[in-house]
Coordinates of C-alpha atoms and ligand atoms in Angstrom, one line a residue:
M1265 CA 11.7 49.5 24.0
Y1266 CA 12.0 47.1 26.9
G1267 CA 12.0 46.9 30.9
G1268 CA 14.9 48.7 31.2
G1269 CA 13.8 51.8 29.4
Y1270 CA 16.9 51.8 27.3
V1271 CA 16.6 52.0 23.1
F1272 CA 19.1 49.6 21.5
S1273 CA 18.3 50.4 17.9
D1274 CA 19.0 54.1 18.3
P1275 CA 22.8 55.1 18.5
E1276 CA 22.0 58.5 19.6
H1277 CA 19.8 57.5 22.7
Q1278 CA 21.7 59.1 26.0
I1279 CA 22.3 56.7 28.3
P1280 CA 21.7 57.9 31.9
P1281 CA 24.2 57.4 34.5
D1282 CA 22.8 53.8 36.7
D1283 CA 21.5 55.1 40.1
P1284 CA 24.5 54.4 42.5
E1285 CA 22.0 52.7 45.3
K1286 CA 20.5 50.3 42.6
L1287 CA 24.2 49.1 41.4
A1288 CA 25.2 48.7 44.7
E1289 CA 22.0 46.8 45.7
F1290 CA 22.6 44.6 42.3
E1291 CA 26.3 43.9 42.7
A1292 CA 25.6 42.7 46.2
R1293 CA 23.0 40.1 44.8
I1294 CA 25.5 39.1 42.3
D1295 CA 28.1 38.9 45.3
R1296 CA 25.4 36.3 46.8
G1297 CA 25.3 34.6 43.8
E1298 CA 21.5 35.5 42.9
K1299 CA 20.4 34.8 39.2
I1300 CA 19.6 38.2 37.5
E1301 CA 16.4 38.0 35.6
P1302 CA 15.1 40.2 32.6
Q1303 CA 12.8 41.8 34.5
D1304 CA 15.2 42.9 37.4
W1305 CA 16.9 46.4 37.3
M1306 CA 20.1 45.9 35.7
P1307 CA 23.2 48.6 34.8
Y1308 CA 23.1 49.6 30.9
E1309 CA 26.5 48.1 30.8
Y1310 CA 26.0 44.6 32.4
R1311 CA 23.0 44.5 29.4
R1312 CA 24.7 45.8 26.6
Q1313 CA 27.9 43.3 27.6
L1314 CA 25.2 40.2 27.7
I1315 CA 23.9 41.0 24.4
R1316 CA 26.9 41.4 22.9
L1317 CA 28.2 38.3 24.3
I1318 CA 25.3 36.0 23.9
E1319 CA 24.5 37.2 20.4
Q1320 CA 28.0 36.5 19.5
H1321 CA 27.8 32.9 20.6
A1322 CA 24.4 32.5 19.2
H1323 CA 26.0 33.7 15.7
S1324 CA 29.0 31.4 16.6
E1325 CA 26.4 28.2 17.1
I1326 CA 24.9 29.1 13.6
M1327 CA 27.7 29.5 11.7
G1328 CA 29.5 26.7 13.0
A1329 CA 27.0 24.6 11.7
L1330 CA 28.5 25.5 8.4
P1331 CA 32.0 23.4 7.9
E1332 CA 30.3 20.3 9.3
G1333 CA 27.0 20.7 7.3
A1334 CA 29.1 20.6 4.4
W1335 CA 29.9 17.1 5.2
I1336 CA 26.8 15.3 5.6
T1337 CA 26.7 13.9 2.0
R1338 CA 30.3 12.8 2.2
A1339 CA 30.1 11.3 6.1
P1340 CA 32.0 8.0 6.1
G1341 CA 28.7 5.5 6.3
F1342 CA 25.5 5.6 7.5
K1343 CA 26.2 5.8 11.3
R1344 CA 28.3 8.9 11.3
K1345 CA 26.0 10.6 8.9
L1346 CA 23.1 10.2 11.5
A1347 CA 25.4 11.3 13.9
L1348 CA 26.5 14.2 12.1
I1349 CA 22.7 15.3 10.8
A1350 CA 21.5 15.3 14.4
K1351 CA 24.7 16.9 15.8
V1352 CA 24.3 19.7 12.8
Q1353 CA 20.5 19.8 13.9
D1354 CA 21.5 20.8 17.5
E1355 CA 24.0 23.5 16.7
V1356 CA 21.3 25.7 15.0
G1357 CA 19.3 25.0 18.3
H1358 CA 21.6 26.0 20.0
A1359 CA 21.1 29.3 18.2
Q1360 CA 17.5 29.3 18.8
L1361 CA 18.0 29.1 22.6
L1362 CA 20.9 31.5 22.7
Y1363 CA 19.0 34.3 20.5
S1364 CA 16.0 34.1 22.6
A1365 CA 17.8 34.5 25.7
A1366 CA 19.6 37.6 24.2
E1367 CA 15.8 38.8 23.4
T1368 CA 15.1 38.9 27.0
L1369 CA 17.5 42.0 27.3
G1370 CA 15.7 43.7 24.5
K1371 CA 17.8 43.4 21.1
S1372 CA 15.5 42.0 18.3
R1373 CA 16.6 38.9 16.7
A1374 CA 15.7 40.4 13.6
D1375 CA 18.4 43.1 14.1
M1376 CA 20.9 40.3 15.7
V1377 CA 20.9 38.6 12.6
N1378 CA 21.2 42.2 10.3
D1379 CA 24.3 42.7 12.6
L1380 CA 25.7 39.5 12.1
L1381 CA 25.0 39.7 8.2
S1382 CA 26.6 43.2 7.7
G1383 CA 29.5 42.0 9.1
K1384 CA 29.2 44.0 12.5
S1385 CA 29.2 41.3 14.9
K1386 CA 31.6 38.6 15.7
Y1387 CA 31.4 34.9 16.1
S1388 CA 34.0 32.5 16.8
N1389 CA 37.3 32.4 15.1
V1390 CA 37.3 28.6 14.5
F1391 CA 34.4 28.9 12.0
N1392 CA 36.6 30.6 9.6
Y1393 CA 38.4 28.2 8.7
P1394 CA 37.8 25.7 5.9
A1395 CA 37.0 21.6 7.3
K1396 CA 38.8 20.1 4.1
T1397 CA 38.7 16.8 5.0
W1398 CA 36.8 13.8 6.9
A1399 CA 39.7 14.5 9.6
D1400 CA 38.5 18.1 10.2
V1401 CA 35.3 16.8 11.2
A1402 CA 36.8 14.6 13.7
V1403 CA 39.1 17.2 14.8
I1404 CA 36.0 19.9 15.5
G1405 CA 33.8 17.4 16.9
F1406 CA 36.6 16.5 19.6
L1407 CA 38.4 19.2 20.1
I1408 CA 36.6 22.3 19.4
D1409 CA 33.4 20.5 21.2
A1410 CA 35.6 20.0 24.1
A1411 CA 36.8 23.8 24.4
A1412 CA 33.1 25.2 23.4
I1413 CA 32.2 22.9 26.4
V1414 CA 35.1 24.0 29.0
N1415 CA 34.0 27.7 27.9
Q1416 CA 30.2 26.9 28.4
V1417 CA 30.2 24.7 31.6
A1418 CA 31.7 28.4 33.1
N1419 CA 29.5 30.6 32.0
S1420 CA 26.6 28.3 32.7
K1421 CA 26.9 29.0 36.6
G1422 CA 27.3 32.7 35.8
S1423 CA 24.7 35.5 36.9
Y1424 CA 22.3 35.9 34.1
G1425 CA 19.6 33.5 34.3
P1426 CA 18.0 33.0 30.8
Y1427 CA 21.8 32.6 29.6
C1428 CA 22.8 30.4 32.2
R1429 CA 19.6 27.9 31.6
A1430 CA 19.9 28.1 27.9
L1431 CA 23.7 26.7 28.5
E1432 CA 22.9 24.1 30.9
R1433 CA 20.9 22.6 28.5
I1434 CA 23.3 23.2 25.4
C1435 CA 26.3 21.4 27.8
Y1436 CA 24.3 18.5 28.0
E1437 CA 24.3 17.9 23.8
E1438 CA 27.6 19.1 23.9
S1439 CA 28.5 16.3 25.7
F1440 CA 27.0 13.7 23.0
H1441 CA 28.5 15.6 20.5
L1442 CA 32.0 15.7 22.2
K1443 CA 31.5 11.7 22.7
Q1444 CA 30.7 11.1 18.6
G1445 CA 33.7 13.5 18.2
Y1446 CA 36.1 11.7 19.8
D1447 CA 34.8 8.0 18.2
A1448 CA 35.5 9.5 14.6
F1449 CA 39.1 11.0 16.0
V1450 CA 39.8 7.9 17.3
A1451 CA 38.8 5.5 14.4
L1452 CA 41.2 7.9 12.6
A1453 CA 43.9 7.6 14.7
T1454 CA 44.1 3.9 15.3
G1455 CA 43.1 3.4 11.8
T1456 CA 45.2 2.9 8.4
K1457 CA 48.4 5.1 8.1
S1458 CA 46.8 7.4 5.9
Q1459 CA 43.6 7.9 8.0
R1460 CA 46.6 8.8 10.8
A1461 CA 48.3 11.0 8.5
M1462 CA 45.4 12.8 7.8
L1463 CA 44.4 13.2 11.0
Q1464 CA 47.7 14.5 11.9
D1465 CA 47.4 17.3 9.3
A1466 CA 43.8 18.0 10.4
V1467 CA 45.4 18.4 14.2
N1468 CA 48.5 20.9 12.5
R1469 CA 45.9 23.1 10.6
W1470 CA 43.6 23.3 13.7
Y1471 CA 45.5 23.6 16.7
R1472 CA 46.3 27.4 16.6
P1473 CA 42.9 28.5 16.0
I1474 CA 41.9 26.1 18.8
I1475 CA 44.5 28.0 20.9
H1476 CA 42.8 31.4 20.0
F1477 CA 39.3 29.9 20.5
F1478 CA 39.5 31.2 24.2
G1479 CA 40.3 34.7 23.6
P1480 CA 43.4 36.9 23.7
P1481 CA 45.7 36.5 26.8
D1482 CA 44.3 38.3 29.6
Q1483 CA 46.4 41.2 29.7
E1484 CA 45.0 41.7 26.3
S1485 CA 41.4 40.9 27.2
K1486 CA 38.9 44.1 26.8
H1487 CA 36.1 42.7 28.5
S1488 CA 37.1 40.2 31.2
K1489 CA 37.5 42.3 34.1
Q1490 CA 33.9 43.8 34.0
L1491 CA 32.6 40.5 32.8
M1492 CA 34.4 38.7 35.7
R1493 CA 33.5 41.2 38.3
W1494 CA 29.6 40.3 37.4
K1495 CA 29.8 37.1 36.9
V1496 CA 29.3 36.7 33.6
K1497 CA 32.2 35.2 33.0
M1498 CA 33.1 32.8 35.6
A1499 CA 36.9 32.3 34.3
S1500 CA 39.5 34.2 32.4
N1501 CA 40.4 33.6 28.6
D1502 CA 43.7 31.9 29.8
D1503 CA 42.3 29.8 32.9
M1504 CA 39.7 28.4 30.2
R1505 CA 42.8 27.5 27.6
N1506 CA 45.0 26.1 30.8
Q1507 CA 41.7 24.0 31.8
F1508 CA 41.3 22.5 28.1
L1509 CA 44.9 21.9 27.5
D1510 CA 45.1 20.2 30.9
S1511 CA 42.3 17.5 30.1
Y1512 CA 43.1 17.3 26.2
V1513 CA 46.4 17.1 25.0
P1514 CA 47.2 14.1 27.0
K1515 CA 44.1 12.2 25.4
V1516 CA 45.5 13.6 21.8
L1517 CA 49.1 12.5 22.8
E1518 CA 48.1 8.8 24.2
L1519 CA 46.9 8.2 20.4
D1520 CA 50.2 9.4 19.0
I1521 CA 49.0 12.2 17.4
T1522 CA 51.5 14.9 18.2
F1523 CA 50.9 19.4 18.3
P1524 CA 52.6 21.1 16.1
D1525 CA 54.4 23.2 18.5
P1526 CA 57.8 22.0 19.9
E1527 CA 57.1 24.5 22.8
L1528 CA 54.1 23.2 24.2
R1529 CA 54.4 22.1 27.7
K1530 CA 53.0 22.0 30.9
D1531 CA 55.5 23.3 33.8
P1532 CA 55.1 21.5 36.7
Q1533 CA 56.0 24.0 39.2
T1534 CA 52.9 26.7 38.1
G1535 CA 51.0 23.8 36.6
R1536 CA 50.2 26.0 33.5
W1537 CA 50.7 25.4 29.8
Q1538 CA 53.6 27.2 28.0
F1539 CA 53.6 27.3 23.8
G1540 CA 54.8 29.0 21.3
D1541 CA 54.0 32.0 19.7
P1542 CA 50.2 31.7 18.8
D1543 CA 50.7 34.5 16.2
W1544 CA 47.8 36.6 17.7
A1545 CA 47.6 38.9 14.7
E1546 CA 46.1 36.1 12.7
F1547 CA 43.2 35.9 15.3
Y1548 CA 42.8 39.7 15.3
R1549 CA 42.8 39.1 11.5
V1550 CA 40.3 36.6 11.4
I1551 CA 38.0 37.9 13.9
N1552 CA 37.6 41.3 12.2
G1553 CA 36.7 39.5 9.1
D1554 CA 39.8 38.7 6.9
G1555 CA 40.0 34.8 7.6
P1556 CA 40.5 32.1 5.3
C1557 CA 36.6 31.5 5.0
N1558 CA 34.9 34.7 6.7
A1559 CA 33.6 36.0 3.1
E1560 CA 32.1 32.4 2.1
R1561 CA 30.3 31.9 5.5
L1562 CA 28.8 34.8 5.5
A1563 CA 27.7 34.8 2.1
V1564 CA 25.9 31.5 2.8
R1565 CA 24.3 33.3 6.0
R1566 CA 22.9 35.8 3.6
L1567 CA 21.7 33.2 0.9
A1568 CA 19.8 31.2 3.4
E1569 CA 18.1 34.6 4.5
A1570 CA 17.2 35.3 1.4
Q1571 CA 15.6 32.1 0.8
G1572 CA 13.9 32.1 4.2
R1573 CA 12.8 35.3 4.0
W1574 CA 8.8 34.2 2.3
I1575 CA 8.5 31.9 5.5
R1576 CA 9.1 34.8 7.9
Q1577 CA 6.5 36.7 6.1
A1578 CA 4.1 33.6 6.0
I1579 CA 4.1 33.2 9.7
M1580 CA 4.6 36.3 11.1
N1581 CA 1.5 37.7 8.5
P1582 CA -0.7 35.0 8.2
Q1583 CA -3.5 37.0 6.8
Q1584 CA -1.3 38.3 3.7
S1585 CA -0.5 36.2 0.7
V1586 CA 3.1 35.5 0.2
T1587 CA 4.8 34.8 -3.4
I1588 CA 6.8 31.6 -3.3
P1589 CA 10.1 32.4 -4.8
F1590 CA 10.4 28.8 -6.9
A1591 CA 7.0 27.3 -6.5
Ligands
COA1276 N1 36.3 34.3 18.5 C1 36.0 35.6 17.6 N2 35.9 36.6 18.5 C2 36.5 36.4 19.9 C3 37.1 35.5 20.4 C4 36.9 34.1 19.6 N3 37.6 33.0 19.4 N4 37.6 35.5 21.5 C5 37.4 36.6 21.9 N5 37.0 37.6 20.7 C6 36.4 39.2 20.7 C7 35.7 39.5 21.6 O1 34.3 39.3 20.8 C8 36.2 40.9 21.7 O2 35.5 41.7 20.8 P1 34.5 42.5 20.5 O3 34.7 43.7 21.8 O4 34.0 43.6 19.3 O5 32.9 42.5 21.1 C9 37.5 41.0 21.3 O6 37.6 39.8 20.8 C10 38.2 41.0 22.9 O7 38.0 39.6 23.6 P2 37.7 39.6 25.4 O8 37.8 40.7 25.8 O9 38.9 38.7 25.9 O10 36.2 39.4 25.0 P3 35.2 38.6 25.8 O11 35.6 38.6 27.7 O12 33.9 38.5 25.4 O13 35.6 36.9 25.9 C11 34.6 34.8 25.1 C12 35.4 36.1 24.7 C13 34.8 34.0 23.6 C14 35.2 33.7 26.0 C15 33.9 35.2 25.6 O14 32.6 36.2 24.8 C16 32.5 34.2 25.4 O15 32.7 33.2 27.0 N6 31.3 34.0 25.1 C17 30.6 32.8 25.3 C18 30.7 31.8 24.4 C19 31.0 31.7 23.0 O16 30.6 32.4 22.0 N7 31.7 30.0 22.3 C20 32.1 30.1 21.0 C21 30.9 29.2 20.3 S1 30.7 27.8 20.9

């Protein structure tokens, strides 16, 4: 149990209706731009939504380390290896910050990790695709980190103090990641014919998952309306997607790399980007567990969890002896 008096681990728990006076005061605070802190009163639904969103975000960071982590040993050259090691380490650190922020709302880290491993919790669609070549690492480092920054800078201006503070730090680090991703992207774009072809192939494969990254179109988004009212999300899915396309499509095109979508163009009248059918059915399949790498990613996390269990036991119960499995 935590300060607010609700029990998350008990699905049968009756949720008391929110006190209307407290709710009005809470919403007035949000309207004034105040930060909500863990000890403050908050509606049950605000707490539940924040746990869902921050937890999914933390899982995404930890799963996001996997496709790039697999390239550390194969990164071309010592400097690229060093940068990639540092980046992957940062991503895992981001997960730690975010799990801590979610814990302030009353869900334990163990419960969050269990929900990830059981497939109950979602994590970002993009990490369920394979990184087949080094160019995939460049696309992830440049375009997916750029997409993440657009999303996280918006969320960092939101209403829940611990999440916003974690995001401020994360965004600083992500902007370094973006620089290393852009550097790797430019190196391939300005490299040999086969390097350019490898990069173009990677952009072709990642284009659609990146469009999906910002979530379903606004009219299909279940949570946006309430989350924007409570300033958890500071921009809608379509607005974030548009902002990303505004900033990064020109940067890719100026390197003579194209997108596999003949309908992709900016409407000069509205300032909005238009694109061909992004196949939202694929998005829903992937986020519901049926993407190309969902099973593999979860299997790796389950293995890591099992192999690290003795360390957690030793830390949590320093008086007890533990069996080191491979000693
Ligand atoms: N990958 C996986 N699932 C996604 C997704 C994505 N790219 N975009 C949306 N979804 C899921 C949502 O989690 C939600 O599922 P749920 O109801 O089972 O929890 C469902 O699709 C409906 O989407 P929507 O109502 O639009 O969700 P949302 O209002 O939470 O917005 C995000 C989606 C990603 C914009 C929002 O959750 C967010 O800003 N998250 C924090 C940042 C983050 O996680 N970034 C990814 C890693 S860097």
